[in-house]
Amino acid sequence: MRFGEKLKQEIKNLGLSSEDLAKECHVSRSYITLIENGKRLPGKKVIPRLAEVLHYKVNIVINWYLEEMRARLVK
């Protein structure tokens, strides 16, 4: 599962909207939408914020990021 797909699923599991997540992470809703749709990856300042809002340790979200990077390199 790609980073954006995982993020979408976790947002749904928590009963949040993309806009809620964006506010909590201090980014725009469109930025979160780009991540969800696989058009962007979160920056290094956003990853810890995502982890906090999603109630994960930062290394879990970093692993999602690294898995996505590996998948993109294989293409």
Short mmCIF file of N, CA, C and O in Angstrom, two decimals:
data_model
loop_
_atom_site.label_atom_id
_atom_site.label_comp_id
_atom_site.label_asym_id
_atom_site.label_seq_id
_atom_site.Cartn_x
_atom_site.Cartn_y
_atom_site.Cartn_z
N MET A 1 0.85 -1.18 0.00
CA MET A 1 0.00 0.00 0.00
C MET A 1 0.90 1.25 0.00
O MET A 1 1.88 1.31 0.72
N ARG A 2 0.55 2.20 -0.83
CA ARG A 2 1.33 3.42 -0.98
C ARG A 2 1.12 4.37 0.20
O ARG A 2 0.16 4.24 0.96
N PHE A 3 2.03 5.35 0.34
CA PHE A 3 1.97 6.29 1.45
C PHE A 3 0.61 6.97 1.52
O PHE A 3 -0.03 7.02 2.57
N GLY A 4 0.18 7.52 0.40
CA GLY A 4 -1.09 8.25 0.37
C GLY A 4 -2.28 7.38 0.74
O GLY A 4 -3.21 7.82 1.43
N GLU A 5 -2.26 6.14 0.29
CA GLU A 5 -3.34 5.21 0.61
C GLU A 5 -3.37 4.91 2.11
O GLU A 5 -4.44 4.85 2.72
N LYS A 6 -2.18 4.71 2.68
CA LYS A 6 -2.09 4.46 4.13
C LYS A 6 -2.60 5.67 4.90
O LYS A 6 -3.35 5.53 5.87
N LEU A 7 -2.19 6.85 4.46
CA LEU A 7 -2.63 8.07 5.13
C LEU A 7 -4.14 8.21 5.07
O LEU A 7 -4.79 8.47 6.09
N LYS A 8 -4.72 8.00 3.89
CA LYS A 8 -6.17 8.07 3.73
C LYS A 8 -6.88 7.11 4.67
O LYS A 8 -7.88 7.46 5.31
N GLN A 9 -6.37 5.89 4.74
CA GLN A 9 -6.99 4.87 5.59
C GLN A 9 -6.92 5.27 7.06
O GLN A 9 -7.89 5.13 7.79
N GLU A 10 -5.79 5.78 7.48
CA GLU A 10 -5.63 6.17 8.88
C GLU A 10 -6.52 7.36 9.23
O GLU A 10 -7.09 7.42 10.32
N ILE A 11 -6.64 8.30 8.30
CA ILE A 11 -7.53 9.45 8.51
C ILE A 11 -8.96 8.94 8.71
O ILE A 11 -9.67 9.37 9.62
N LYS A 12 -9.36 8.02 7.85
CA LYS A 12 -10.71 7.45 7.91
C LYS A 12 -10.91 6.71 9.23
O LYS A 12 -11.94 6.85 9.88
N ASN A 13 -9.92 5.90 9.62
CA ASN A 13 -10.02 5.12 10.87
C ASN A 13 -10.21 6.02 12.09
O ASN A 13 -10.87 5.64 13.05
N LEU A 14 -9.59 7.21 12.05
CA LEU A 14 -9.71 8.14 13.17
C LEU A 14 -10.96 9.02 13.09
O LEU A 14 -11.23 9.80 14.00
N GLY A 15 -11.68 8.90 11.99
CA GLY A 15 -12.88 9.71 11.82
C GLY A 15 -12.58 11.17 11.54
O GLY A 15 -13.39 12.05 11.84
N LEU A 16 -11.41 11.42 10.95
CA LEU A 16 -11.01 12.78 10.61
C LEU A 16 -11.27 13.05 9.13
O LEU A 16 -11.45 12.12 8.35
N SER A 17 -11.23 14.30 8.78
CA SER A 17 -11.25 14.69 7.37
C SER A 17 -9.85 15.16 6.99
O SER A 17 -9.01 15.40 7.87
N SER A 18 -9.62 15.31 5.70
CA SER A 18 -8.34 15.84 5.25
C SER A 18 -8.12 17.24 5.82
O SER A 18 -7.01 17.61 6.17
N GLU A 19 -9.20 17.98 5.91
CA GLU A 19 -9.11 19.34 6.44
C GLU A 19 -8.75 19.33 7.93
O GLU A 19 -7.93 20.13 8.37
N ASP A 20 -9.33 18.39 8.69
CA ASP A 20 -8.97 18.26 10.10
C ASP A 20 -7.49 17.96 10.26
O ASP A 20 -6.80 18.57 11.09
N LEU A 21 -7.00 17.01 9.47
CA LEU A 21 -5.59 16.63 9.54
C LEU A 21 -4.70 17.81 9.16
O LEU A 21 -3.70 18.07 9.82
N ALA A 22 -5.09 18.52 8.12
CA ALA A 22 -4.31 19.68 7.67
C ALA A 22 -4.19 20.72 8.78
O ALA A 22 -3.10 21.23 9.04
N LYS A 23 -5.29 20.99 9.45
CA LYS A 23 -5.27 21.97 10.55
C LYS A 23 -4.35 21.52 11.66
O LYS A 23 -3.57 22.30 12.20
N GLU A 24 -4.45 20.25 12.03
CA GLU A 24 -3.62 19.70 13.11
C GLU A 24 -2.13 19.72 12.76
O GLU A 24 -1.29 19.86 13.64
N CYS A 25 -1.83 19.56 11.48
CA CYS A 25 -0.44 19.52 11.03
C CYS A 25 0.08 20.88 10.56
O CYS A 25 1.24 20.99 10.16
N HIS A 26 -0.78 21.89 10.59
CA HIS A 26 -0.40 23.25 10.19
C HIS A 26 0.04 23.33 8.73
O HIS A 26 1.04 23.95 8.39
N VAL A 27 -0.72 22.62 7.88
CA VAL A 27 -0.50 22.68 6.43
C VAL A 27 -1.85 22.88 5.75
O VAL A 27 -2.90 22.82 6.40
N SER A 28 -1.83 23.09 4.45
CA SER A 28 -3.10 23.30 3.73
C SER A 28 -3.78 21.97 3.44
O SER A 28 -3.14 20.92 3.37
N ARG A 29 -5.09 22.04 3.25
CA ARG A 29 -5.85 20.85 2.89
C ARG A 29 -5.39 20.33 1.54
O ARG A 29 -5.30 19.13 1.31
N SER A 30 -5.06 21.24 0.62
CA SER A 30 -4.62 20.81 -0.71
C SER A 30 -3.31 20.03 -0.63
O SER A 30 -3.09 19.09 -1.40
N TYR A 31 -2.44 20.40 0.30
CA TYR A 31 -1.17 19.67 0.50
C TYR A 31 -1.47 18.24 0.95
O TYR A 31 -0.89 17.28 0.42
N ILE A 32 -2.39 18.08 1.89
CA ILE A 32 -2.77 16.74 2.36
C ILE A 32 -3.40 15.95 1.21
O ILE A 32 -3.10 14.77 1.03
N THR A 33 -4.23 16.60 0.42
CA THR A 33 -4.86 15.93 -0.73
C THR A 33 -3.81 15.46 -1.73
O THR A 33 -3.92 14.35 -2.27
N LEU A 34 -2.80 16.27 -1.97
CA LEU A 34 -1.72 15.86 -2.89
C LEU A 34 -1.00 14.62 -2.35
O LEU A 34 -0.66 13.71 -3.11
N ILE A 35 -0.78 14.58 -1.05
CA ILE A 35 -0.14 13.41 -0.43
C ILE A 35 -1.05 12.19 -0.57
O ILE A 35 -0.60 11.11 -0.98
N GLU A 36 -2.33 12.36 -0.25
CA GLU A 36 -3.28 11.25 -0.34
C GLU A 36 -3.36 10.68 -1.76
O GLU A 36 -3.50 9.47 -1.94
N ASN A 37 -3.25 11.54 -2.75
CA ASN A 37 -3.35 11.11 -4.14
C ASN A 37 -2.03 10.68 -4.75
O ASN A 37 -1.96 10.40 -5.95
N GLY A 38 -0.97 10.62 -3.95
CA GLY A 38 0.31 10.13 -4.42
C GLY A 38 1.08 11.10 -5.29
O GLY A 38 2.04 10.72 -5.96
N LYS A 39 0.70 12.36 -5.28
CA LYS A 39 1.38 13.36 -6.11
C LYS A 39 2.52 14.05 -5.36
O LYS A 39 3.36 14.69 -5.97
N ARG A 40 2.52 13.91 -4.04
CA ARG A 40 3.57 14.47 -3.19
C ARG A 40 3.84 13.55 -2.03
O ARG A 40 2.99 12.73 -1.68
N LEU A 41 4.98 13.73 -1.43
CA LEU A 41 5.30 13.08 -0.17
C LEU A 41 5.48 14.17 0.87
O LEU A 41 5.87 15.29 0.53
N PRO A 42 5.20 13.87 2.12
CA PRO A 42 5.34 14.90 3.14
C PRO A 42 6.80 15.29 3.34
O PRO A 42 7.70 14.46 3.18
N GLY A 43 7.01 16.54 3.70
CA GLY A 43 8.35 17.02 4.00
C GLY A 43 8.80 16.56 5.38
O GLY A 43 8.00 16.07 6.17
N LYS A 44 10.07 16.76 5.65
CA LYS A 44 10.64 16.27 6.92
C LYS A 44 10.03 16.96 8.14
O LYS A 44 10.03 16.39 9.22
N LYS A 45 9.50 18.15 7.99
CA LYS A 45 8.86 18.83 9.12
C LYS A 45 7.43 18.33 9.35
O LYS A 45 6.90 18.43 10.44
N VAL A 46 6.82 17.80 8.31
CA VAL A 46 5.42 17.36 8.40
C VAL A 46 5.32 15.93 8.94
O VAL A 46 4.35 15.60 9.62
N ILE A 47 6.30 15.10 8.67
CA ILE A 47 6.23 13.69 9.09
C ILE A 47 6.00 13.55 10.60
O ILE A 47 5.11 12.81 11.01
N PRO A 48 6.74 14.26 11.46
CA PRO A 48 6.47 14.12 12.90
C PRO A 48 5.07 14.60 13.29
O PRO A 48 4.44 14.03 14.18
N ARG A 49 4.58 15.62 12.61
CA ARG A 49 3.23 16.12 12.90
C ARG A 49 2.19 15.07 12.51
O ARG A 49 1.22 14.86 13.24
N LEU A 50 2.38 14.46 11.35
CA LEU A 50 1.46 13.40 10.91
C LEU A 50 1.45 12.27 11.94
O LEU A 50 0.38 11.78 12.32
N ALA A 51 2.63 11.85 12.34
CA ALA A 51 2.74 10.76 13.31
C ALA A 51 2.00 11.10 14.60
O ALA A 51 1.25 10.26 15.13
N GLU A 52 2.17 12.30 15.08
CA GLU A 52 1.52 12.71 16.32
C GLU A 52 0.00 12.67 16.19
O GLU A 52 -0.70 12.11 17.04
N VAL A 53 -0.52 13.24 15.11
CA VAL A 53 -1.98 13.28 14.91
C VAL A 53 -2.54 11.87 14.73
O VAL A 53 -3.63 11.56 15.20
N LEU A 54 -1.79 11.02 14.03
CA LEU A 54 -2.26 9.66 13.76
C LEU A 54 -1.99 8.70 14.93
O LEU A 54 -2.35 7.53 14.86
N HIS A 55 -1.33 9.20 15.98
CA HIS A 55 -1.01 8.40 17.17
C HIS A 55 -0.04 7.26 16.86
O HIS A 55 -0.22 6.13 17.33
N TYR A 56 0.95 7.56 16.04
CA TYR A 56 2.01 6.61 15.71
C TYR A 56 3.35 7.18 16.14
O TYR A 56 3.51 8.39 16.26
N LYS A 57 4.31 6.29 16.31
CA LYS A 57 5.68 6.75 16.51
C LYS A 57 6.18 7.27 15.17
O LYS A 57 5.77 6.79 14.12
N VAL A 58 7.09 8.22 15.23
CA VAL A 58 7.60 8.85 14.00
C VAL A 58 8.23 7.82 13.07
O VAL A 58 8.06 7.89 11.86
N ASN A 59 8.92 6.84 13.63
CA ASN A 59 9.60 5.86 12.77
C ASN A 59 8.62 5.06 11.91
O ASN A 59 8.98 4.62 10.82
N ILE A 60 7.38 4.89 12.36
CA ILE A 60 6.38 4.19 11.55
C ILE A 60 6.09 4.99 10.28
O ILE A 60 6.08 4.45 9.17
N VAL A 61 5.86 6.28 10.44
CA VAL A 61 5.54 7.14 9.29
C VAL A 61 6.77 7.28 8.39
O VAL A 61 6.64 7.31 7.16
N ILE A 62 7.95 7.32 8.97
CA ILE A 62 9.18 7.36 8.17
C ILE A 62 9.30 6.07 7.35
O ILE A 62 9.70 6.11 6.18
N ASN A 63 8.93 4.95 7.93
CA ASN A 63 8.96 3.69 7.18
C ASN A 63 7.99 3.71 6.01
O ASN A 63 8.31 3.20 4.94
N TRP A 64 6.80 4.29 6.20
CA TRP A 64 5.87 4.45 5.08
C TRP A 64 6.54 5.25 3.97
O TRP A 64 6.44 4.92 2.80
N TYR A 65 7.23 6.32 4.36
CA TYR A 65 7.92 7.20 3.41
C TYR A 65 8.99 6.42 2.66
O TYR A 65 9.08 6.49 1.43
N LEU A 66 9.80 5.67 3.39
CA LEU A 66 10.88 4.90 2.76
C LEU A 66 10.32 3.83 1.82
O LEU A 66 10.89 3.58 0.75
N GLU A 67 9.24 3.18 2.21
CA GLU A 67 8.60 2.19 1.34
C GLU A 67 8.13 2.83 0.04
O GLU A 67 8.27 2.26 -1.04
N GLU A 68 7.57 4.04 0.16
CA GLU A 68 7.12 4.76 -1.03
C GLU A 68 8.30 5.11 -1.92
O GLU A 68 8.23 4.97 -3.16
N MET A 69 9.39 5.56 -1.34
CA MET A 69 10.59 5.91 -2.12
C MET A 69 11.13 4.68 -2.84
O MET A 69 11.50 4.75 -4.01
N ARG A 70 11.17 3.53 -2.15
CA ARG A 70 11.64 2.29 -2.78
C ARG A 70 10.73 1.93 -3.97
O ARG A 70 11.23 1.56 -5.04
N ALA A 71 9.43 2.05 -3.77
CA ALA A 71 8.48 1.72 -4.85
C ALA A 71 8.68 2.64 -6.05
O ALA A 71 8.60 2.18 -7.20
N ARG A 72 8.94 3.90 -5.79
CA ARG A 72 9.15 4.84 -6.90
C ARG A 72 10.46 4.57 -7.63
O ARG A 72 10.55 4.77 -8.84
N LEU A 73 11.48 4.10 -6.92
CA LEU A 73 12.77 3.81 -7.56
C LEU A 73 12.68 2.56 -8.44
O LEU A 73 13.37 2.46 -9.44
N VAL A 74 11.84 1.63 -8.06
CA VAL A 74 11.69 0.38 -8.81
C VAL A 74 10.98 0.63 -10.13
O VAL A 74 11.25 -0.03 -11.12
N LYS A 75 10.09 1.61 -10.17
CA LYS A 75 9.33 1.89 -11.40
C LYS A 75 10.19 2.21 -12.56
O LYS A 75 11.10 2.72 -12.78
#
